[in-house]
PDB file of C-alpha atoms in Angstrom:
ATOM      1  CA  UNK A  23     106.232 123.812 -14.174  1.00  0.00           C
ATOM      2  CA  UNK A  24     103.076 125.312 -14.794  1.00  0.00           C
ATOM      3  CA  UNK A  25      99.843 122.653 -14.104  1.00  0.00           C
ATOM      4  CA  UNK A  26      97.211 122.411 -16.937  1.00  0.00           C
ATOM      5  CA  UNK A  27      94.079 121.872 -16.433  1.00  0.00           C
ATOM      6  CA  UNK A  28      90.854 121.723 -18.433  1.00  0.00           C
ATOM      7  CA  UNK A  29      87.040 120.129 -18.182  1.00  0.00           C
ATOM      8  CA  UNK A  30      84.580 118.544 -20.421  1.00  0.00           C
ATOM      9  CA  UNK A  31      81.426 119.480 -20.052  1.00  0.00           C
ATOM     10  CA  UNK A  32      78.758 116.551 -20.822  1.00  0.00           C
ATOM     11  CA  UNK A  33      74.546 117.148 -21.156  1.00  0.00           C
ATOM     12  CA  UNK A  34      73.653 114.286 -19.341  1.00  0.00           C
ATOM     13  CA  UNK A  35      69.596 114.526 -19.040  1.00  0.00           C
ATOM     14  CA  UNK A  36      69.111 111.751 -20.871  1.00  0.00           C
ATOM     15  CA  UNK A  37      71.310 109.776 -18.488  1.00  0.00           C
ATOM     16  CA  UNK A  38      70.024 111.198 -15.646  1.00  0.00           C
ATOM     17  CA  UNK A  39      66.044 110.530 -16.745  1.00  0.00           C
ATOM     18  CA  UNK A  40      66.970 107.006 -17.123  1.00  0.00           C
ATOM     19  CA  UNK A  41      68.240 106.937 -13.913  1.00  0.00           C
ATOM     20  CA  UNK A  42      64.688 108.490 -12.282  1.00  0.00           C
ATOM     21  CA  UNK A  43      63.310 105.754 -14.072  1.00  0.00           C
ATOM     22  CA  UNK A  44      65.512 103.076 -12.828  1.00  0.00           C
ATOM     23  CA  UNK A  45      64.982 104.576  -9.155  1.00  0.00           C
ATOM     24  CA  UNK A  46      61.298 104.670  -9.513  1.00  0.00           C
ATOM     25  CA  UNK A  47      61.163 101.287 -10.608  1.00  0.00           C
ATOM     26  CA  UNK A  48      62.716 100.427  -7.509  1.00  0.00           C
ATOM     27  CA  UNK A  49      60.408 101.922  -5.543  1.00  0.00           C
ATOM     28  CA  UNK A  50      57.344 100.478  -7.066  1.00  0.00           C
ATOM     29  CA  UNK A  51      57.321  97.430  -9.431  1.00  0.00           C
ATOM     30  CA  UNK A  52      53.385  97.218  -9.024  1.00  0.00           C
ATOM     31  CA  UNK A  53      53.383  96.624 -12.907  1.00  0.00           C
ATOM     32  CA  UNK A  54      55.886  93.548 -12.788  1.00  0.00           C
ATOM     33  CA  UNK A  55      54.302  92.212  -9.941  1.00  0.00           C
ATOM     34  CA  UNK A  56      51.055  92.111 -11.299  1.00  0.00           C
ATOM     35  CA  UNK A  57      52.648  90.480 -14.509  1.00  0.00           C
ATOM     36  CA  UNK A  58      54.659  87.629 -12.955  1.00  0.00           C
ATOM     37  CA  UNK A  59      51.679  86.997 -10.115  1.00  0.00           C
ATOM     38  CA  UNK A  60      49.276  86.558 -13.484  1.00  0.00           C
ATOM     39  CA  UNK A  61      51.896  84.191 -14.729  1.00  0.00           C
ATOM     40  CA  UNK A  62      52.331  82.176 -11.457  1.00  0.00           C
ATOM     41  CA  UNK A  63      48.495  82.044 -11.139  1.00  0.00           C
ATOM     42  CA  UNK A  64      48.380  80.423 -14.831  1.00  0.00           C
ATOM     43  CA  UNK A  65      51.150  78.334 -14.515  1.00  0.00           C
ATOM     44  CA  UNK A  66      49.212  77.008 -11.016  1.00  0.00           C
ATOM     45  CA  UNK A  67      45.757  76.594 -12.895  1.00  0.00           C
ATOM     46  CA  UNK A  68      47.858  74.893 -15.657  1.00  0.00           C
ATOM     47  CA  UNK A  69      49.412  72.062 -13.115  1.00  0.00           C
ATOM     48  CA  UNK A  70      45.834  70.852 -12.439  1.00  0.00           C
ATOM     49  CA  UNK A  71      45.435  69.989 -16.413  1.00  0.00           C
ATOM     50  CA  UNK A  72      49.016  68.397 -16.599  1.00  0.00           C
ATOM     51  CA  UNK A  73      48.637  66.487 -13.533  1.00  0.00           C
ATOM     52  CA  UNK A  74      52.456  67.087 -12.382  1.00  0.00           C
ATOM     53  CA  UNK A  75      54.027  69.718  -9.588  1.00  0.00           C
ATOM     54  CA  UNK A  76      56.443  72.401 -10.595  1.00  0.00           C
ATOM     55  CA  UNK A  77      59.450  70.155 -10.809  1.00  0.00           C
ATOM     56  CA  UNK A  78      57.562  68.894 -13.337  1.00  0.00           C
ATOM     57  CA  UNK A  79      57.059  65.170 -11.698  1.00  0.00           C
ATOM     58  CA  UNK A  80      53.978  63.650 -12.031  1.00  0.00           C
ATOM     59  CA  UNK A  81      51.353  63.228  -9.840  1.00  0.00           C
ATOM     60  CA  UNK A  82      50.429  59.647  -8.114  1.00  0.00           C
ATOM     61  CA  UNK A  83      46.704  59.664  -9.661  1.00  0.00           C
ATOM     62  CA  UNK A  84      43.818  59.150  -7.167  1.00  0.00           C
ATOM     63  CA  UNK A  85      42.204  56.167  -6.749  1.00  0.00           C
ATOM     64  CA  UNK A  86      38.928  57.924  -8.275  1.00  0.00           C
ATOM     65  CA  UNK A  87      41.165  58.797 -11.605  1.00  0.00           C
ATOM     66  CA  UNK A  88      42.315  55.642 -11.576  1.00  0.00           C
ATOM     67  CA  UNK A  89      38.657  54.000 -12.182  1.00  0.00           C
ATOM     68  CA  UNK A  90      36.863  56.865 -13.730  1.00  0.00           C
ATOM     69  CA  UNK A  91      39.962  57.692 -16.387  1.00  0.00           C
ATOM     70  CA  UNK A  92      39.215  61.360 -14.964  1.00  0.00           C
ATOM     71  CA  UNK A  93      42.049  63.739 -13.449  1.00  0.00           C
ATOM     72  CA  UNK A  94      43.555  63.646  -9.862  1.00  0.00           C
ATOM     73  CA  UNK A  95      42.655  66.844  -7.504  1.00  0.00           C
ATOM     74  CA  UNK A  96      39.459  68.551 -10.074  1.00  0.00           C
ATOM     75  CA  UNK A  97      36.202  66.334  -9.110  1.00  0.00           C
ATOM     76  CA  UNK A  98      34.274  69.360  -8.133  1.00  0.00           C
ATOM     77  CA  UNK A  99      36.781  71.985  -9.061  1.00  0.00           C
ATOM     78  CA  UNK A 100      36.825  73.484  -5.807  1.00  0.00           C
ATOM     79  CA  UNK A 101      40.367  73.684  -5.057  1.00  0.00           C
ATOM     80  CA  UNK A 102      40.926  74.829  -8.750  1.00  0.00           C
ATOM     81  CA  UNK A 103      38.795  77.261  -8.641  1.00  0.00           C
ATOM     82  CA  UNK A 104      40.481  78.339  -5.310  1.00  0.00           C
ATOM     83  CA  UNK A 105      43.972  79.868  -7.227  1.00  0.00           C
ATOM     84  CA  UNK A 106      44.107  83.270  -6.976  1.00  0.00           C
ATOM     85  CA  UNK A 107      46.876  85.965  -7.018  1.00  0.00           C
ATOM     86  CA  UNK A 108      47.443  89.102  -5.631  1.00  0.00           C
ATOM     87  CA  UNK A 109      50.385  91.711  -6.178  1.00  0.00           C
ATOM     88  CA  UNK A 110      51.819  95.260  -4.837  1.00  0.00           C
ATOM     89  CA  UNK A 111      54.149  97.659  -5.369  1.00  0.00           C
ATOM     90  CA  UNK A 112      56.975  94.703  -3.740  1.00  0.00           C
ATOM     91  CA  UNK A 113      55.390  91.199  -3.714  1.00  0.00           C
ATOM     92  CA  UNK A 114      53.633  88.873  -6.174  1.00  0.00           C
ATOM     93  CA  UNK A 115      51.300  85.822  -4.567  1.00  0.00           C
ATOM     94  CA  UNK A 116      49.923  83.291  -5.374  1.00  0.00           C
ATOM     95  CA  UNK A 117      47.208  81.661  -3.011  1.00  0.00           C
ATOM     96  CA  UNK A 118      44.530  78.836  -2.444  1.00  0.00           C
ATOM     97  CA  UNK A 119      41.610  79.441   0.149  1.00  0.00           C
ATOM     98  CA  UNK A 120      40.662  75.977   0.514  1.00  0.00           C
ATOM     99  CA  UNK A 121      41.067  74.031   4.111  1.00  0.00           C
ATOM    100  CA  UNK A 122      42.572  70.923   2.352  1.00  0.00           C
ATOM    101  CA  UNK A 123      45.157  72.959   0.197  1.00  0.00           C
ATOM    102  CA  UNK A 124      48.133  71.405   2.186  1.00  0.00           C
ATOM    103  CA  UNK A 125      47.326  68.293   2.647  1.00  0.00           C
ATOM    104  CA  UNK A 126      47.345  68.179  -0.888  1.00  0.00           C
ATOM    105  CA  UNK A 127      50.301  69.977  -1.855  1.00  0.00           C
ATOM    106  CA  UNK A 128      52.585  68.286   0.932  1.00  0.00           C
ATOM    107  CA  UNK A 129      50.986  65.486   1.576  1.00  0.00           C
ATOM    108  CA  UNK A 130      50.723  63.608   4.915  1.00  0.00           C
ATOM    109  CA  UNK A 131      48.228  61.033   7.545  1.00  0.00           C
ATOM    110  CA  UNK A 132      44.570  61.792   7.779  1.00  0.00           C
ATOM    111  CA  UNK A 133      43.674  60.168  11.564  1.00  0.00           C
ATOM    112  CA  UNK A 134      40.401  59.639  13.184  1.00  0.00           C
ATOM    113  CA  UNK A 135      40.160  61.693  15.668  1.00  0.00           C
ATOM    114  CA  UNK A 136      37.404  59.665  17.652  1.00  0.00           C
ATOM    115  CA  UNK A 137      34.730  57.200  17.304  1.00  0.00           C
ATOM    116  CA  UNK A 138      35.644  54.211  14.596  1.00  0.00           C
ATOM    117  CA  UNK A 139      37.716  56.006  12.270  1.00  0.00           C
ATOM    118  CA  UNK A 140      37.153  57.767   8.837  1.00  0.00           C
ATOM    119  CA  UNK A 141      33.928  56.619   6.851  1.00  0.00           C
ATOM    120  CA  UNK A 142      34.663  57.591   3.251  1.00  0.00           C
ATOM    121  CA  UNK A 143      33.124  56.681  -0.415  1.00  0.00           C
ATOM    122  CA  UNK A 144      35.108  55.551  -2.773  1.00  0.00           C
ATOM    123  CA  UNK A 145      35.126  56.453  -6.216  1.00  0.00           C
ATOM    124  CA  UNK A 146      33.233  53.034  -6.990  1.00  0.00           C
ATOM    125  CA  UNK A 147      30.591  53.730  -4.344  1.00  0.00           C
ATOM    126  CA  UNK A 148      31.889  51.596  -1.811  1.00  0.00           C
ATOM    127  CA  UNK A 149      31.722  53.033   2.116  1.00  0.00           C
ATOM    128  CA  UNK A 150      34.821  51.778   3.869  1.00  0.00           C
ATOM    129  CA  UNK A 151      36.105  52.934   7.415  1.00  0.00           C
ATOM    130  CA  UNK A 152      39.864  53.191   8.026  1.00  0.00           C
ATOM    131  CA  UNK A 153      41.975  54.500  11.012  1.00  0.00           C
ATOM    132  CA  UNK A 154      43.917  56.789   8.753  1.00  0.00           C
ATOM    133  CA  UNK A 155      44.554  58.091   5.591  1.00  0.00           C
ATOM    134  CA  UNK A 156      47.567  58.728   4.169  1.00  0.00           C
ATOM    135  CA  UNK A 157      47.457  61.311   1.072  1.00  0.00           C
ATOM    136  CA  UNK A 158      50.152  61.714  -1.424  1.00  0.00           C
ATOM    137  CA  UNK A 159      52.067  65.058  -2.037  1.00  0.00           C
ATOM    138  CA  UNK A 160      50.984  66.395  -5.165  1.00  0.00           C
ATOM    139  CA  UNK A 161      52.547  70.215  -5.589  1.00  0.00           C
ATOM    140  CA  UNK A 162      50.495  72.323  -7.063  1.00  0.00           C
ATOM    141  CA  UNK A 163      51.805  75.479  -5.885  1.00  0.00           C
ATOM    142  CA  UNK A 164      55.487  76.658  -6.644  1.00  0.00           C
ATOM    143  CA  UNK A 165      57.999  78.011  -9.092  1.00  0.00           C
ATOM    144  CA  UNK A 166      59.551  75.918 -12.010  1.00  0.00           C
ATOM    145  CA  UNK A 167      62.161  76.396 -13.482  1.00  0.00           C
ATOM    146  CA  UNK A 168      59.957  77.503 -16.940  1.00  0.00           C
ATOM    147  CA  UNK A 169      58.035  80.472 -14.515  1.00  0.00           C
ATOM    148  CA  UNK A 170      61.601  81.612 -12.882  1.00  0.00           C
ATOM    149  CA  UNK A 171      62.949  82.001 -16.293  1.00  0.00           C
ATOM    150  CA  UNK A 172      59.837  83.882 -17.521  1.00  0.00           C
ATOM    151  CA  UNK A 173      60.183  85.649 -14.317  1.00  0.00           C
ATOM    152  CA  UNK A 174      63.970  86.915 -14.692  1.00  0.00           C
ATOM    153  CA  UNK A 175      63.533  88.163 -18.127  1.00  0.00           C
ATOM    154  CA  UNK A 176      60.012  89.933 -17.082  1.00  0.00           C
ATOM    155  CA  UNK A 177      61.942  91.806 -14.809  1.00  0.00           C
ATOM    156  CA  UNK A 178      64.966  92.397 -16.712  1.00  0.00           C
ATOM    157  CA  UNK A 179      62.434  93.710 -19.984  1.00  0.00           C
ATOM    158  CA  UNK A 180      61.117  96.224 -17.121  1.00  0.00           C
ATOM    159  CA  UNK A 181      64.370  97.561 -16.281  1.00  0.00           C
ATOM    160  CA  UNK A 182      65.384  98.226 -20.370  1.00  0.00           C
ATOM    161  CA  UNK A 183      62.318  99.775 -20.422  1.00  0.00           C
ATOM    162  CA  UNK A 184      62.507 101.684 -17.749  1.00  0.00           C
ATOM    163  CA  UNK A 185      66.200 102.710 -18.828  1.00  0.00           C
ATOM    164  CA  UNK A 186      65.402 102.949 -22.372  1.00  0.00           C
ATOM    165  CA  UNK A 187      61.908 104.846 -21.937  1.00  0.00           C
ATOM    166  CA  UNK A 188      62.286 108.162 -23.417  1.00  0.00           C
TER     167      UNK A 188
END
């Protein structure tokens, strides 16, 4: 029995430049990462106007917004004005350069660490002095569920693109 054989013959450039693409995306998503660290820094920023962390829970409001009817965490704006973001070719950030950033987003006890204790003002000008503090976790910083969405389908637009560019 004789054996038959025979080929097909396929022009595959197209193919094979949306594969380059693919494999150049993976080597440097600079683009997305600037695009979804953007996002996280707005999304940040945007948790100081609504008051609530990325699990979208409210904040316990500070004493001071309490008996001014002002917001929790932007007296002076520091911390606010503290978000920032950076991104590479493999990482997206999101950053605060403020001292007090983590007692803030996890919480925790302020102590004296000598003399009397902590001499504070309060929000209605009163000085009081207290052994320790203990500050509520309000998160700020982190990924909801909104962002990771927005993230996912960033990243999957950049790979159609970079599959689909011609």
């Amino acid at each position: 029995m004789a054996v038959q054989s025979f080929e097909i013959s396929y022009e595959d450039a197209r193919i094979r430049a949306s594969l380059q693409r693919l494999m150049a995306l993976g080597r440097d998503q600079s683009k997305v990462m600037q695009a979804i660290a953007n996002k996280l820094e707005q999304s940040t920023r945007q948790r100081f106007i609504s008051q609530s962390g990325p699990d979208g829970e409210k904040w316990k409001p500070s004493l001071r917004a309490q008996l001014t009817g002002k917001r929790t965490l932007i007296q002076d704006r520091h911390l606010l004005d503290s978000v920032a973001h950076a991104s590479g070719s493999d990482f997206a950030e999101v950053s605060v350069n403020r001292v007090y950033a983590a007692i803030h987003q996890f919480g925790g006890v302020i102590k004296a660490k000598n003399g009397k204790g902590l001499r504070f003002r309060l929000a209605n000008g009163e000085f009081v002095l207290r052994k320790s503090v203990t500050i509520p976790a309000r998160p700020y910083m982190g990924i909801s569920t909104q962002d990771e969405n927005w993230i996912l389908k960033r990243i999957e637009r950049a790979i159609d693109e970079a599959a689909n560019a011609r």
